[in-house]
Amino acid sequence: MMKFFIKNRKPILIGAGILTALLIIKSRRKKPILRPLPTLSMLPKATIQSIAAMQYQAMAQFGTDEELLVRSLEGLGAEDLKAVYNEFGLRPNFMGDSGEYFGRDLDLFGWYAEDLDPTDEDDIPVIADLKRIWSVTPLKFPY
Ligand SMILES: [Ca+2]
């Protein structure tokens, strides 16, 4: 084992150096801050939490549960939608899925942008539905 390290110390040291540099860069990266929206929602906190959890659940794994994504927001007014946005907050996202270790902290709209593809014919109607639902709030889709 020791022989292996001595023999390969150069690539091992370079590898360890690169890993350390990446960890330093990650820790220094500016963390995004969420600006909560003022809201007069009258829905119970538990309801808002459960809707935000459904939004997350619909996107957190590989692919998207389009039906849950839209259905869980259908019928909510502007104040409740803003409360859901606040409750979702920032959650670590890695290429459209949950990413505890390598993820970037994204707000709900950052998650939509990562998860939904405006050129994918399955996603087009979902994007249209979400645009309609959120159009009563100041929050706008990036595309
Ligand atoms: Ca996903």
PDB file of C-alpha atoms and ligand atoms in Angstrom:
ATOM      1  CA  MET A   1       0.000   0.000   0.000  1.00  0.00           C
ATOM      2  CA  MET A   2       2.759   2.418   1.028  1.00  0.00           C
ATOM      3  CA  LYS A   3       4.644   1.465  -2.117  1.00  0.00           C
ATOM      4  CA  PHE A   4       1.591   2.390  -4.174  1.00  0.00           C
ATOM      5  CA  PHE A   5       1.490   5.871  -2.646  1.00  0.00           C
ATOM      6  CA  ILE A   6       5.181   6.458  -3.131  1.00  0.00           C
ATOM      7  CA  LYS A   7       5.041   5.233  -6.695  1.00  0.00           C
ATOM      8  CA  ASN A   8       1.960   7.298  -7.528  1.00  0.00           C
ATOM      9  CA  ARG A   9       2.510  10.258  -5.250  1.00  0.00           C
ATOM     10  CA  LYS A  10       2.575  12.768  -8.085  1.00  0.00           C
ATOM     11  CA  PRO A  11      -0.896  12.000  -9.541  1.00  0.00           C
ATOM     12  CA  ILE A  12      -2.282  11.511  -6.002  1.00  0.00           C
ATOM     13  CA  LEU A  13      -0.977  14.896  -4.887  1.00  0.00           C
ATOM     14  CA  ILE A  14      -2.281  16.566  -8.045  1.00  0.00           C
ATOM     15  CA  GLY A  15      -5.673  14.904  -7.528  1.00  0.00           C
ATOM     16  CA  ALA A  16      -5.802  15.985  -3.875  1.00  0.00           C
ATOM     17  CA  GLY A  17      -4.800  19.515  -4.904  1.00  0.00           C
ATOM     18  CA  ILE A  18      -7.568  19.738  -7.488  1.00  0.00           C
ATOM     19  CA  LEU A  19     -10.123  18.388  -5.005  1.00  0.00           C
ATOM     20  CA  THR A  20      -9.045  20.922  -2.355  1.00  0.00           C
ATOM     21  CA  ALA A  21      -9.217  23.763  -4.903  1.00  0.00           C
ATOM     22  CA  LEU A  22     -12.752  22.705  -5.922  1.00  0.00           C
ATOM     23  CA  LEU A  23     -13.900  22.555  -2.292  1.00  0.00           C
ATOM     24  CA  ILE A  24     -12.448  26.034  -1.627  1.00  0.00           C
ATOM     25  CA  ILE A  25     -14.153  27.443  -4.733  1.00  0.00           C
ATOM     26  CA  LYS A  26     -17.474  25.864  -3.686  1.00  0.00           C
ATOM     27  CA  SER A  27     -17.247  27.238  -0.131  1.00  0.00           C
ATOM     28  CA  ARG A  28     -16.356  30.739  -1.369  1.00  0.00           C
ATOM     29  CA  ARG A  29     -19.077  30.885  -4.011  1.00  0.00           C
ATOM     30  CA  LYS A  30     -21.559  33.548  -3.146  1.00  0.00           C
ATOM     31  CA  LYS A  31     -24.699  32.014  -1.709  1.00  0.00           C
ATOM     32  CA  PRO A  32     -27.868  33.333  -3.310  1.00  0.00           C
ATOM     33  CA  ILE A  33     -30.290  35.046  -0.947  1.00  0.00           C
ATOM     34  CA  LEU A  34     -34.017  34.626  -1.172  1.00  0.00           C
ATOM     35  CA  ARG A  35     -36.060  37.785  -1.007  1.00  0.00           C
ATOM     36  CA  PRO A  36     -39.391  36.680   0.457  1.00  0.00           C
ATOM     37  CA  LEU A  37     -42.401  38.307  -1.135  1.00  0.00           C
ATOM     38  CA  PRO A  38     -44.881  40.138   1.068  1.00  0.00           C
ATOM     39  CA  THR A  39     -48.083  38.110   1.195  1.00  0.00           C
ATOM     40  CA  LEU A  40     -51.491  38.278   2.840  1.00  0.00           C
ATOM     41  CA  SER A  41     -52.193  34.569   2.437  1.00  0.00           C
ATOM     42  CA  MET A  42     -54.812  33.259   4.871  1.00  0.00           C
ATOM     43  CA  LEU A  43     -54.015  29.583   4.247  1.00  0.00           C
ATOM     44  CA  PRO A  44     -52.622  27.662   7.236  1.00  0.00           C
ATOM     45  CA  LYS A  45     -48.837  27.377   7.287  1.00  0.00           C
ATOM     46  CA  ALA A  46     -49.117  23.561   7.116  1.00  0.00           C
ATOM     47  CA  THR A  47     -51.091  23.799   3.857  1.00  0.00           C
ATOM     48  CA  ILE A  48     -48.512  26.118   2.300  1.00  0.00           C
ATOM     49  CA  GLN A  49     -45.725  23.784   3.461  1.00  0.00           C
ATOM     50  CA  SER A  50     -47.453  20.786   1.938  1.00  0.00           C
ATOM     51  CA  ILE A  51     -47.974  22.567  -1.414  1.00  0.00           C
ATOM     52  CA  ALA A  52     -44.305  23.660  -1.486  1.00  0.00           C
ATOM     53  CA  ALA A  53     -43.337  20.049  -0.684  1.00  0.00           C
ATOM     54  CA  MET A  54     -45.454  18.828  -3.619  1.00  0.00           C
ATOM     55  CA  GLN A  55     -43.726  21.292  -5.956  1.00  0.00           C
ATOM     56  CA  TYR A  56     -40.387  19.937  -4.761  1.00  0.00           C
ATOM     57  CA  GLN A  57     -41.511  16.317  -4.934  1.00  0.00           C
ATOM     58  CA  ALA A  58     -42.732  16.822  -8.526  1.00  0.00           C
ATOM     59  CA  MET A  59     -39.251  17.904  -9.654  1.00  0.00           C
ATOM     60  CA  ALA A  60     -36.709  16.465  -7.185  1.00  0.00           C
ATOM     61  CA  GLN A  61     -36.171  13.121  -8.927  1.00  0.00           C
ATOM     62  CA  PHE A  62     -35.135  12.340 -12.469  1.00  0.00           C
ATOM     63  CA  GLY A  63     -37.829  13.659 -14.802  1.00  0.00           C
ATOM     64  CA  THR A  64     -40.869  15.628 -13.701  1.00  0.00           C
ATOM     65  CA  ASP A  65     -44.305  14.771 -12.337  1.00  0.00           C
ATOM     66  CA  GLU A  66     -46.008  17.331 -14.589  1.00  0.00           C
ATOM     67  CA  GLU A  67     -49.477  16.503 -13.338  1.00  0.00           C
ATOM     68  CA  LEU A  68     -48.578  17.045  -9.662  1.00  0.00           C
ATOM     69  CA  LEU A  69     -46.624  20.181 -10.503  1.00  0.00           C
ATOM     70  CA  VAL A  70     -49.677  21.882 -12.015  1.00  0.00           C
ATOM     71  CA  ARG A  71     -52.443  20.269  -9.934  1.00  0.00           C
ATOM     72  CA  SER A  72     -50.889  21.272  -6.602  1.00  0.00           C
ATOM     73  CA  LEU A  73     -51.073  24.979  -7.574  1.00  0.00           C
ATOM     74  CA  GLU A  74     -54.391  25.005  -9.451  1.00  0.00           C
ATOM     75  CA  GLY A  75     -56.959  27.308  -7.836  1.00  0.00           C
ATOM     76  CA  LEU A  76     -54.522  29.262  -5.657  1.00  0.00           C
ATOM     77  CA  GLY A  77     -54.691  33.049  -5.680  1.00  0.00           C
ATOM     78  CA  ALA A  78     -51.785  35.483  -5.871  1.00  0.00           C
ATOM     79  CA  GLU A  79     -51.289  35.726  -2.095  1.00  0.00           C
ATOM     80  CA  ASP A  80     -51.185  31.960  -1.598  1.00  0.00           C
ATOM     81  CA  LEU A  81     -48.851  31.485  -4.569  1.00  0.00           C
ATOM     82  CA  LYS A  82     -46.439  34.047  -3.136  1.00  0.00           C
ATOM     83  CA  ALA A  83     -46.562  32.193   0.209  1.00  0.00           C
ATOM     84  CA  VAL A  84     -45.728  28.924  -1.609  1.00  0.00           C
ATOM     85  CA  TYR A  85     -42.809  30.655  -3.338  1.00  0.00           C
ATOM     86  CA  ASN A  86     -41.511  31.921   0.020  1.00  0.00           C
ATOM     87  CA  GLU A  87     -42.000  28.531   1.649  1.00  0.00           C
ATOM     88  CA  PHE A  88     -40.127  26.758  -1.160  1.00  0.00           C
ATOM     89  CA  GLY A  89     -37.241  29.093  -0.443  1.00  0.00           C
ATOM     90  CA  LEU A  90     -33.890  27.941  -1.801  1.00  0.00           C
ATOM     91  CA  ARG A  91     -33.284  24.244  -2.285  1.00  0.00           C
ATOM     92  CA  PRO A  92     -30.138  22.593  -3.646  1.00  0.00           C
ATOM     93  CA  ASN A  93     -30.541  21.567  -7.262  1.00  0.00           C
ATOM     94  CA  PHE A  94     -28.191  19.439  -9.312  1.00  0.00           C
ATOM     95  CA  MET A  95     -29.066  19.311 -13.017  1.00  0.00           C
ATOM     96  CA  GLY A  96     -32.800  19.412 -12.375  1.00  0.00           C
ATOM     97  CA  ASP A  97     -32.821  17.021  -9.416  1.00  0.00           C
ATOM     98  CA  SER A  98     -32.222  17.299  -5.682  1.00  0.00           C
ATOM     99  CA  GLY A  99     -28.504  17.705  -5.024  1.00  0.00           C
ATOM    100  CA  GLU A 100     -27.485  17.880  -1.413  1.00  0.00           C
ATOM    101  CA  TYR A 101     -23.730  17.787  -2.088  1.00  0.00           C
ATOM    102  CA  PHE A 102     -23.158  19.223  -5.541  1.00  0.00           C
ATOM    103  CA  GLY A 103     -26.304  21.281  -5.911  1.00  0.00           C
ATOM    104  CA  ARG A 104     -26.799  25.008  -6.355  1.00  0.00           C
ATOM    105  CA  ASP A 105     -29.375  26.710  -4.136  1.00  0.00           C
ATOM    106  CA  LEU A 106     -32.238  27.704  -6.405  1.00  0.00           C
ATOM    107  CA  ASP A 107     -35.624  29.261  -5.767  1.00  0.00           C
ATOM    108  CA  LEU A 108     -38.814  27.732  -7.169  1.00  0.00           C
ATOM    109  CA  PHE A 109     -38.392  29.504 -10.515  1.00  0.00           C
ATOM    110  CA  GLY A 110     -34.768  28.388 -10.723  1.00  0.00           C
ATOM    111  CA  TRP A 111     -36.073  24.849 -10.232  1.00  0.00           C
ATOM    112  CA  TYR A 112     -38.670  25.296 -12.994  1.00  0.00           C
ATOM    113  CA  ALA A 113     -35.928  26.580 -15.310  1.00  0.00           C
ATOM    114  CA  GLU A 114     -33.724  23.542 -14.564  1.00  0.00           C
ATOM    115  CA  ASP A 115     -36.512  21.000 -14.674  1.00  0.00           C
ATOM    116  CA  LEU A 116     -38.648  22.135 -17.602  1.00  0.00           C
ATOM    117  CA  ASP A 117     -37.402  22.378 -21.152  1.00  0.00           C
ATOM    118  CA  PRO A 118     -39.246  24.870 -23.414  1.00  0.00           C
ATOM    119  CA  THR A 119     -38.215  22.780 -26.470  1.00  0.00           C
ATOM    120  CA  ASP A 120     -39.597  19.501 -25.046  1.00  0.00           C
ATOM    121  CA  GLU A 121     -43.107  18.834 -26.304  1.00  0.00           C
ATOM    122  CA  ASP A 122     -44.115  17.175 -23.006  1.00  0.00           C
ATOM    123  CA  ASP A 123     -43.029  20.265 -21.069  1.00  0.00           C
ATOM    124  CA  ILE A 124     -44.575  22.925 -23.347  1.00  0.00           C
ATOM    125  CA  PRO A 125     -48.158  22.545 -21.996  1.00  0.00           C
ATOM    126  CA  VAL A 126     -46.837  22.400 -18.401  1.00  0.00           C
ATOM    127  CA  ILE A 127     -44.896  25.628 -18.898  1.00  0.00           C
ATOM    128  CA  ALA A 128     -48.021  27.226 -20.387  1.00  0.00           C
ATOM    129  CA  ASP A 129     -50.122  26.110 -17.368  1.00  0.00           C
ATOM    130  CA  LEU A 130     -47.532  27.368 -14.873  1.00  0.00           C
ATOM    131  CA  LYS A 131     -47.211  30.682 -16.723  1.00  0.00           C
ATOM    132  CA  ARG A 132     -50.990  31.119 -16.531  1.00  0.00           C
ATOM    133  CA  ILE A 133     -51.114  30.181 -12.829  1.00  0.00           C
ATOM    134  CA  TRP A 134     -48.235  32.483 -11.808  1.00  0.00           C
ATOM    135  CA  SER A 135     -49.296  35.370 -14.081  1.00  0.00           C
ATOM    136  CA  VAL A 136     -51.341  36.852 -11.197  1.00  0.00           C
ATOM    137  CA  THR A 137     -48.095  37.318  -9.206  1.00  0.00           C
ATOM    138  CA  PRO A 138     -45.049  39.506  -9.893  1.00  0.00           C
ATOM    139  CA  LEU A 139     -43.041  36.296 -10.512  1.00  0.00           C
ATOM    140  CA  LYS A 140     -42.326  35.665 -14.172  1.00  0.00           C
ATOM    141  CA  PHE A 141     -40.886  32.745 -16.074  1.00  0.00           C
ATOM    142  CA  PRO A 142     -37.394  33.245 -17.467  1.00  0.00           C
ATOM    143  CA  TYR A 143     -38.637  32.001 -20.899  1.00  0.00           C
TER     144      TYR A 143
HETATM  145 CA    CA B   1     -36.081  16.537 -11.931  1.00  0.00          CA
END
